[in-house]
Coordinates of C-alpha atoms in Angstrom, one line a residue:
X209 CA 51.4 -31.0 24.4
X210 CA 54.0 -28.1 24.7
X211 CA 57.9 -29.7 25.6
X212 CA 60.1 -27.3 27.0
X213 CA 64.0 -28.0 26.5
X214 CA 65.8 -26.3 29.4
X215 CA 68.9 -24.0 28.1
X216 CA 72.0 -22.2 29.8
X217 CA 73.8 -18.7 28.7
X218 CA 77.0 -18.6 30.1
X219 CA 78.4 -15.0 30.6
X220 CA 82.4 -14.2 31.5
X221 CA 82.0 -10.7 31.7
X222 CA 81.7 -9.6 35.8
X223 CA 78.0 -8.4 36.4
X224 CA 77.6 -5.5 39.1
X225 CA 75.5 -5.6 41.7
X226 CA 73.4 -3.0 43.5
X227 CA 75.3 -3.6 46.7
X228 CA 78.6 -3.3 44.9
X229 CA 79.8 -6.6 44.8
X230 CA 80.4 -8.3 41.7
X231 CA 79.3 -12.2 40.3
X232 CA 82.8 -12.7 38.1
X233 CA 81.0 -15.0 36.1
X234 CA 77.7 -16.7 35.8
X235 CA 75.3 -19.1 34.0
X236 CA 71.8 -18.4 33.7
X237 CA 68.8 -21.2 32.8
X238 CA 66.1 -20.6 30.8
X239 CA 63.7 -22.0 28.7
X240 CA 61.6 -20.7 25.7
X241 CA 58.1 -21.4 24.1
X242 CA 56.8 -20.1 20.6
X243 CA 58.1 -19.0 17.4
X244 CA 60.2 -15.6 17.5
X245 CA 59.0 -13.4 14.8
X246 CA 61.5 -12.2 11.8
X247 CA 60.8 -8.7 12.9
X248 CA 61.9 -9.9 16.8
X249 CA 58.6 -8.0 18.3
X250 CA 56.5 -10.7 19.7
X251 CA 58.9 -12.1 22.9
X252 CA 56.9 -11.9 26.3
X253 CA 59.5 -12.3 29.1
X254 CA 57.7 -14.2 32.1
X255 CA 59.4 -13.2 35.6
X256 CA 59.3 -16.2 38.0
X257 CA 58.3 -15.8 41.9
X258 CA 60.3 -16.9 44.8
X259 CA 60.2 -20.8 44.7
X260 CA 59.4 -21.1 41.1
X261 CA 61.8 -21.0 37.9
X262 CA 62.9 -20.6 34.8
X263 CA 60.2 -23.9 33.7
X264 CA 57.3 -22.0 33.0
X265 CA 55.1 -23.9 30.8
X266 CA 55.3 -27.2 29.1
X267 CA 56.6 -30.6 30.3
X268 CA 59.7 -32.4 30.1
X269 CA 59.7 -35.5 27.4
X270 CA 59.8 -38.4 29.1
X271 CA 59.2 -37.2 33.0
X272 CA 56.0 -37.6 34.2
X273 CA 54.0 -34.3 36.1
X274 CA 56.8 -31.8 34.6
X275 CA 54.4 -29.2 34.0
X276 CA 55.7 -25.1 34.2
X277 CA 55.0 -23.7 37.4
X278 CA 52.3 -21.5 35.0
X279 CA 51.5 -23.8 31.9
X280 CA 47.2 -23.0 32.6
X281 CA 48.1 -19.7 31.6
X282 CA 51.5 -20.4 29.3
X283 CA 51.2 -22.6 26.0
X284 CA 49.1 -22.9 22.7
X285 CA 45.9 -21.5 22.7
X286 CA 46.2 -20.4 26.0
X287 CA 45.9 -16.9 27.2
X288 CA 49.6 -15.9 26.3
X289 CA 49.3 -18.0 23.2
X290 CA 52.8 -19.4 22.0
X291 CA 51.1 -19.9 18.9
X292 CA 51.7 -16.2 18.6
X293 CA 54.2 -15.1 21.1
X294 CA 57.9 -16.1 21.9
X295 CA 58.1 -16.7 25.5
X296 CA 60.8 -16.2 27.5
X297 CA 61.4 -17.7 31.6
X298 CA 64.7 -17.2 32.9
X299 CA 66.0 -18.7 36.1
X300 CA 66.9 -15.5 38.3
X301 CA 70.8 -15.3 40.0
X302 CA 71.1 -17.1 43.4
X303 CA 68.5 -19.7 42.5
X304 CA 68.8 -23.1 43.1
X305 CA 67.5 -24.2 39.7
X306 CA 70.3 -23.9 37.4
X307 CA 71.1 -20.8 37.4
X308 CA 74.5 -19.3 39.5
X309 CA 73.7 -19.4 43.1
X310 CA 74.7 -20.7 46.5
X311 CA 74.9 -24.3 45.3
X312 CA 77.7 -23.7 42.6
X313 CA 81.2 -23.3 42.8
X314 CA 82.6 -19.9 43.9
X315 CA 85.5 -18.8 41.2
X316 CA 87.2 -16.9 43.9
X317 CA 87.5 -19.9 46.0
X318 CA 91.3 -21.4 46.8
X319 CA 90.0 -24.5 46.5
X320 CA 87.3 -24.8 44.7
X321 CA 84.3 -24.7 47.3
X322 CA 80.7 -23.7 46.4
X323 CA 79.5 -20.0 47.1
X324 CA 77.3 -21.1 50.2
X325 CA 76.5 -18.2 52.2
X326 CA 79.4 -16.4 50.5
X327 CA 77.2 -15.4 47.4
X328 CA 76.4 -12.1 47.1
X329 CA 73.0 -10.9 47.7
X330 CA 71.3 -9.7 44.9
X331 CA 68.1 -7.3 44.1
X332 CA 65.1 -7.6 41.5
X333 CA 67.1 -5.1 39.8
X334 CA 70.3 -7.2 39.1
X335 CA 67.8 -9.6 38.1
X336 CA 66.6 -7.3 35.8
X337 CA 69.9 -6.3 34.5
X338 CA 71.1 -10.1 33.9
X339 CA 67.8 -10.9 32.2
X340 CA 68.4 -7.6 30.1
X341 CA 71.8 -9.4 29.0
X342 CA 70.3 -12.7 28.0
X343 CA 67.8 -11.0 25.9
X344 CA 70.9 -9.2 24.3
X345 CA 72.5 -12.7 23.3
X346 CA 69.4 -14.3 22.1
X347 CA 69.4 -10.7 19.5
X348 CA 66.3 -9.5 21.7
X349 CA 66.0 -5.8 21.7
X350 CA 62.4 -5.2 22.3
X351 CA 59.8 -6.8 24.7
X352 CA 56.4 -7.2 23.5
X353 CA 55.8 -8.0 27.0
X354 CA 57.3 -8.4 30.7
X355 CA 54.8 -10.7 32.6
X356 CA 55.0 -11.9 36.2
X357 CA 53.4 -12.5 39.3
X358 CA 53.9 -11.6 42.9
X359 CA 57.8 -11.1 43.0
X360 CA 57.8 -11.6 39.0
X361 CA 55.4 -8.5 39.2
X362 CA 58.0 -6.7 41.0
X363 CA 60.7 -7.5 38.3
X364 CA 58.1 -6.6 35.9
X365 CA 57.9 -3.3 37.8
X366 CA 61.8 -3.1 37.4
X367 CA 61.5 -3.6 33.7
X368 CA 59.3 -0.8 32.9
X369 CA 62.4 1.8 35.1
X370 CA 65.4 0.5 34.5
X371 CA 64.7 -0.5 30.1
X372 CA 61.4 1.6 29.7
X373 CA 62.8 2.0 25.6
X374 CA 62.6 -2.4 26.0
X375 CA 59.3 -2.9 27.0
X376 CA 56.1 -2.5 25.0
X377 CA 53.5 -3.7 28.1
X378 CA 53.7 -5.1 31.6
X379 CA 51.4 -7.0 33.1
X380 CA 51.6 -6.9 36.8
X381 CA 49.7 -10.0 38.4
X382 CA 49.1 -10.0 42.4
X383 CA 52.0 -7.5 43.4
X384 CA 53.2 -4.4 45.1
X385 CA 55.3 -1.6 44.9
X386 CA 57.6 -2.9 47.9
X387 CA 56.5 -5.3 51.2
X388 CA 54.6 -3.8 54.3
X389 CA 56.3 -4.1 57.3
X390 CA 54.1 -7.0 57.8
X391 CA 55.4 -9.4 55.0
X392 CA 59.3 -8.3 55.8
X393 CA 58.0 -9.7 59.3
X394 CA 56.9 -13.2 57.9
X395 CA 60.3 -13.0 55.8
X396 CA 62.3 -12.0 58.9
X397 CA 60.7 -15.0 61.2
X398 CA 61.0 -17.4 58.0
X399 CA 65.0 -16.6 58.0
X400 CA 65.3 -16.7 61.7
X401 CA 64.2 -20.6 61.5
X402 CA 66.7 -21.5 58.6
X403 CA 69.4 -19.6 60.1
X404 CA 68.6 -21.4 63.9
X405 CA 68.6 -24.7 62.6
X406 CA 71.6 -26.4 63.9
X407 CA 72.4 -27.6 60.2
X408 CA 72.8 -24.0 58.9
X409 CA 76.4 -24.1 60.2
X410 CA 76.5 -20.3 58.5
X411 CA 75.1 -21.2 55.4
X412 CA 78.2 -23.5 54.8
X413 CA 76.1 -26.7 55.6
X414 CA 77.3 -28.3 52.0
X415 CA 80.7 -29.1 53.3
X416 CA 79.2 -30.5 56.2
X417 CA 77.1 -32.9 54.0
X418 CA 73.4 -31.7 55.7
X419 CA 70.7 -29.7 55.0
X420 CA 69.3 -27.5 57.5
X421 CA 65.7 -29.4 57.0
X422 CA 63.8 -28.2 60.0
X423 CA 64.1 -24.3 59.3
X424 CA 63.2 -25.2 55.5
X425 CA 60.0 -26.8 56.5
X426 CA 59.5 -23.9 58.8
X427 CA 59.9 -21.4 56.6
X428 CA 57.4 -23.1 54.3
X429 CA 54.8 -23.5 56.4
X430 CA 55.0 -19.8 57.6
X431 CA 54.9 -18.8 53.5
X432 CA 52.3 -21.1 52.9
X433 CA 49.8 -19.5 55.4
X434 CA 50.4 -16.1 53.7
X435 CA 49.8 -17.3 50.2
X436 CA 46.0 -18.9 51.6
X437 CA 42.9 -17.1 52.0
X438 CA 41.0 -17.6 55.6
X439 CA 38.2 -18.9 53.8
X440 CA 40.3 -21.4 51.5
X441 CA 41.9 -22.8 54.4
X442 CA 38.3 -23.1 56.6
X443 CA 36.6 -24.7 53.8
X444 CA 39.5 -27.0 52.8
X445 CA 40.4 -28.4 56.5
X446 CA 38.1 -26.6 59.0
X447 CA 38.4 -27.7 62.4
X448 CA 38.8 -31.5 60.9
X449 CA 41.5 -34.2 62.8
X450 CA 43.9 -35.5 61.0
X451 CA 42.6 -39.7 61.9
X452 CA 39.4 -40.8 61.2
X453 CA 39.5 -41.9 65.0
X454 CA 36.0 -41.9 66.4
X455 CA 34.1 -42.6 69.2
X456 CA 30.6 -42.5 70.8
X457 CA 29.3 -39.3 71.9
X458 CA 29.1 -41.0 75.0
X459 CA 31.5 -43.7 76.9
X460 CA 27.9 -45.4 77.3
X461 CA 26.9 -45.6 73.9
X462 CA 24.8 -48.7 73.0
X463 CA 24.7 -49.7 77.2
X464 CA 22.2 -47.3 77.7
X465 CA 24.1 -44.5 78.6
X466 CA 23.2 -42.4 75.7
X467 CA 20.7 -41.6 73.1
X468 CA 20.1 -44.1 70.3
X469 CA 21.8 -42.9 67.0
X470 CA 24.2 -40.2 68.9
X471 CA 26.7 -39.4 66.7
X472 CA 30.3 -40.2 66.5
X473 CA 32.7 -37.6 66.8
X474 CA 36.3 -37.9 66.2
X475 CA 38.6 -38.6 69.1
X476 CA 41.4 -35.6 70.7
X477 CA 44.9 -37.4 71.3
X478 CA 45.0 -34.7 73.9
X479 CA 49.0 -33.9 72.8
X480 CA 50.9 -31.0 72.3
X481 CA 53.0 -33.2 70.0
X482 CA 51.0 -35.1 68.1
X483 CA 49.4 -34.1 64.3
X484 CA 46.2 -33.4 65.7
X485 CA 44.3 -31.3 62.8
X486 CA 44.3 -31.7 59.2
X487 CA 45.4 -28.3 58.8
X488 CA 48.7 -29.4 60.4
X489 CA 49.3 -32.3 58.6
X490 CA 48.8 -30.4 55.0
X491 CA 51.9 -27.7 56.3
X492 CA 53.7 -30.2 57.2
X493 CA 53.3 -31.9 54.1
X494 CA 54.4 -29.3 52.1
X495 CA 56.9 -28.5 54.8
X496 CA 58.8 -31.7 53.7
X497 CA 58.0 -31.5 50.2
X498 CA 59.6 -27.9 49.8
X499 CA 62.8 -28.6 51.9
X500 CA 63.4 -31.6 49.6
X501 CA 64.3 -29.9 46.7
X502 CA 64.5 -26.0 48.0
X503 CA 68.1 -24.6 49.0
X504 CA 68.1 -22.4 52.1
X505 CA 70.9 -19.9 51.1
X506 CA 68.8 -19.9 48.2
X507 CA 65.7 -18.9 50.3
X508 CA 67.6 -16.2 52.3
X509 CA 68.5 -14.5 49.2
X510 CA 65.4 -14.5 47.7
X511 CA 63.3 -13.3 50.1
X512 CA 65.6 -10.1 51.7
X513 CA 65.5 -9.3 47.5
X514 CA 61.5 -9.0 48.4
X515 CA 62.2 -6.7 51.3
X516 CA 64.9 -4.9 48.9
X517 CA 62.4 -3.8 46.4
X518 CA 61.4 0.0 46.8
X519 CA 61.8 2.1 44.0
X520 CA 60.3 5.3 45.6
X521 CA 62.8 5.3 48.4
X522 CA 64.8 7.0 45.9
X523 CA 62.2 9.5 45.6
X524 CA 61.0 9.9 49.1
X525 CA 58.8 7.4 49.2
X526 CA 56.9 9.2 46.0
X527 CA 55.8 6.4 43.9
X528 CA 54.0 8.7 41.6
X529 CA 58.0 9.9 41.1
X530 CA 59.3 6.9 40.8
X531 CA 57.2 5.5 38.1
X532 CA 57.7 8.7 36.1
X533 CA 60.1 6.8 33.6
X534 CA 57.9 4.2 32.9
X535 CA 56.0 4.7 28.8
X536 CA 54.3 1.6 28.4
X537 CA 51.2 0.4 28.6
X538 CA 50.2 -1.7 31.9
X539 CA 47.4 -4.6 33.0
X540 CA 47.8 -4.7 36.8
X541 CA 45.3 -7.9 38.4
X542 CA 44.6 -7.9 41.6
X543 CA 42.5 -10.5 44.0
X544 CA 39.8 -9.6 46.6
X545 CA 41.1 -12.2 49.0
X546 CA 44.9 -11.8 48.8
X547 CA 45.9 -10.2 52.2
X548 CA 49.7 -11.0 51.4
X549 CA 49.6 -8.6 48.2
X550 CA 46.0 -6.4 48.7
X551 CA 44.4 -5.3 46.1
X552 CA 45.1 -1.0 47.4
X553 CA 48.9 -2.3 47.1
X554 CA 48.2 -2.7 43.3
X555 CA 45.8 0.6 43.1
X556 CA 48.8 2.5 44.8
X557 CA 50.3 1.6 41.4
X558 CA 47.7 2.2 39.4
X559 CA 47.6 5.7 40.8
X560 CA 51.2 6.4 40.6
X561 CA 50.7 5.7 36.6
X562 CA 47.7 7.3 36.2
X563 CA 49.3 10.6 37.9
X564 CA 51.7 9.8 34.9
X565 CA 49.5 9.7 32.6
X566 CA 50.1 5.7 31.6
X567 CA 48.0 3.5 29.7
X568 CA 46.6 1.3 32.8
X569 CA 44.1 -1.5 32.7
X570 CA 43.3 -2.6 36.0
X571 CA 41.6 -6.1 37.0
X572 CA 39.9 -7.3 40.7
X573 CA 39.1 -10.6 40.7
X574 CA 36.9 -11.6 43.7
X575 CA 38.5 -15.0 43.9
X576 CA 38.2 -17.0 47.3
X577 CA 42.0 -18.5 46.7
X578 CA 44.2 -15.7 48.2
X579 CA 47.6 -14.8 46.6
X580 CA 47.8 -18.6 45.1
X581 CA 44.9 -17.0 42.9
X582 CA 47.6 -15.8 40.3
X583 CA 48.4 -19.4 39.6
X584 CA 44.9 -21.0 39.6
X585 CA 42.3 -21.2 37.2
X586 CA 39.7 -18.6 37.5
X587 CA 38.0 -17.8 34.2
X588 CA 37.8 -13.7 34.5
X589 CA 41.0 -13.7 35.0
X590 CA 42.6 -15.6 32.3
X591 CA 39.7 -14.0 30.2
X592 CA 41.3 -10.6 31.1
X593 CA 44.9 -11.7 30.6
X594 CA 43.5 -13.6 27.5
X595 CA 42.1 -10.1 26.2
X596 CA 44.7 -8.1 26.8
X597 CA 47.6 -10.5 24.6
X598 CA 44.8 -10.9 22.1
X599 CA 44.6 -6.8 21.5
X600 CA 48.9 -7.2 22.0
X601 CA 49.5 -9.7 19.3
X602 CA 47.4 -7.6 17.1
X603 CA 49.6 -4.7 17.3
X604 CA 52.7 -6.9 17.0
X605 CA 51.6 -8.2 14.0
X606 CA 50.4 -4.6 12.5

């Protein structure tokens, strides 16, 4: 069993942002896995998604269901294998998981309050930049890999523009090349119900001792539809009631007024408030669950960064353009049922580098899971990540 032993960098020197503001000074979390290598080539950097962090694989020693948001894919033996490769997971800027973000104190602050809604907002690219510096301290020059999923993929993206000397592959998982204007919209309507919520108070709901619970769960619930498939959700909860509340199929059941053996069908509460389908109990399940431990300044932040990333707007919306800089080689994996992140958002890319002339391996996985695929278990798809290191730790070790 791998046990992960969370870290912190802490970094005095001011960090500039895309929107030219400034974070004076900063801590970030992380965690590694593996053996670095005397010759410092085998480090994989793994890019967390939105509610995830910088506990990637492995469990905590002594604390029971610890395990790292990706440890089926992260760990000995597995497909990247810290038997051969040092892994990286750092907790991104404005997180609520260690690293500086809404919930710490704000050095500029007269007297001493947390950032709250005053923290700057920050881009996949400062992410990119502050992860660049971390690597720097741990003596890190060169990535054997930059790995990450959805948003990681999009920080992996960043990686191969903003360091392409740094990077040796990426590996892309479930991404795009920016949002459609449909996922800003499910980003836009999510925000709308965190800032609504009457415990917001502007994002400064800390010194009022609340948290604005009710948009939190609502912003889940919304994100938790996108990341399901239609035919995940229908063969998971169908039509089926939340209570096992049944009666006859007819009020004369047993008296005569129906059919021997007619059979039982659960009971409508016939409310517009009640939990009446399974579906809606499981949202709201994981409604409450997320706005127990998720900070909604935190959420804000992270998901206008989604609606941030672009890199061809520089370049008129030319991605080929855009991706010009990139030199290393890429694994993109897509999945079939992933409307959130389609697979033609990760064959735009794979165009774009093939109009570049990049080294591109590309992957669709007809799995039924939607965009949760990336973190499930589906056998072609760790088999092709599980090739693709295998060939990589052979030429790190060359």
């Amino acid at each position: 069993m791998l046990v992960a032993t969370p870290q912190s960098l802490h970094f005095d020197a001011p960090l500039a942002l895309q929107s030219g503001a400034f974070i004076r000074q900063y801590e970030l979390a992380f965690e590694t896995y593996g053996t670095l290598n005397a010759a410092k080539t085998n480090a994989v950097l793994i890019c967390h998604a939105l509610n995830a962090s910088h506990h990637v694989a492995g469990v905590y020693a002594g604390q029971a269901r610890s395990e790292g948001w990706w440890d089926n894919m992260v760990g000995p033996g597995k497909p990247v294998d810290t038997e051969r490769f040092f892994v990286i997971g750092v907790n991104n800027l404005g997180s609520c998981f260690g690293s500086t973000g809404p919930m710490h104190t704000n050095p500029d602050s007269a007297d001493g309050q947390v950032y709250g809604a005053d923290f700057p907002v920050v881009t996949v690219e400062d992410w990119v930049h502050a992860q660049a510096l971390l690597l720097d301290r741990l003596g890190i020059h060169t990535l054997a890999a930059v790995m990450g999923g959805s948003l990681g993929g999009m920080q992996a993206i960043a990686w191969t523009l903003l360091y392409p000397e740094r990077v040796r592959r990426a590996v892309v998982v479930a991404s795009a090349p920016n949002l459609t204007a449909e996922n800003i919209a499910f980003n836009e309507v999510a925000r709308r119900a965190i800032v609504t919520d009457p415990d917001f108070h502007g994002g400064h709901f800390y010194r009022h001792g609340v948290v604005p619970k009710r948009g939190l769960r609502i912003a889940r619930m919304i994100g938790h539809i996108t990341y399901l498939s239609d035919d995940v959700m229908n063969a998971k909860f169908g039509r089926q009631l939340r209570d096992a509340v049944v009666r006859a199929a007819d009020a004369g059941a047993g008296q005569g007024g129906a059919a021997a053996g007619a059979e039982s069908v659960a009971s409508y509460r016939y409310s517009t408030q009640d939990v009446e389908f399974q579906i809606e109990s499981y949202l709201r399940y994981q409604g409450d669950k997320f706005a127990d431990y998720f900070d909604a300044n935190t959420y804000l932040l992270i998901t206008r960064a989604l609606d941030y990333f672009d890199p061809a707007r520089s370049f008129g919306g030319n991605l080929s353009q855009a991706l010009a800089r990139a030199s290393c080689k890429f694994l993109l994996v897509s999945f079939v049922t992933d409307w959130r992140f389609a697979p033609a958002r990760s064959r735009e890319i794979v165009k774009a580098l093939l109009d570049n002339q990049c080294d591109v391996s590309y992957a669709e996985i007809d799995a039924p899971h939607g965009h949760d695929a990336f973190l499930l278990d589906d056998p072609r798809y760790h088999g092709v990540v599980r090739a693709y290191f295998e060939a990589l730790a052979a030429e790190v070790q060359a």
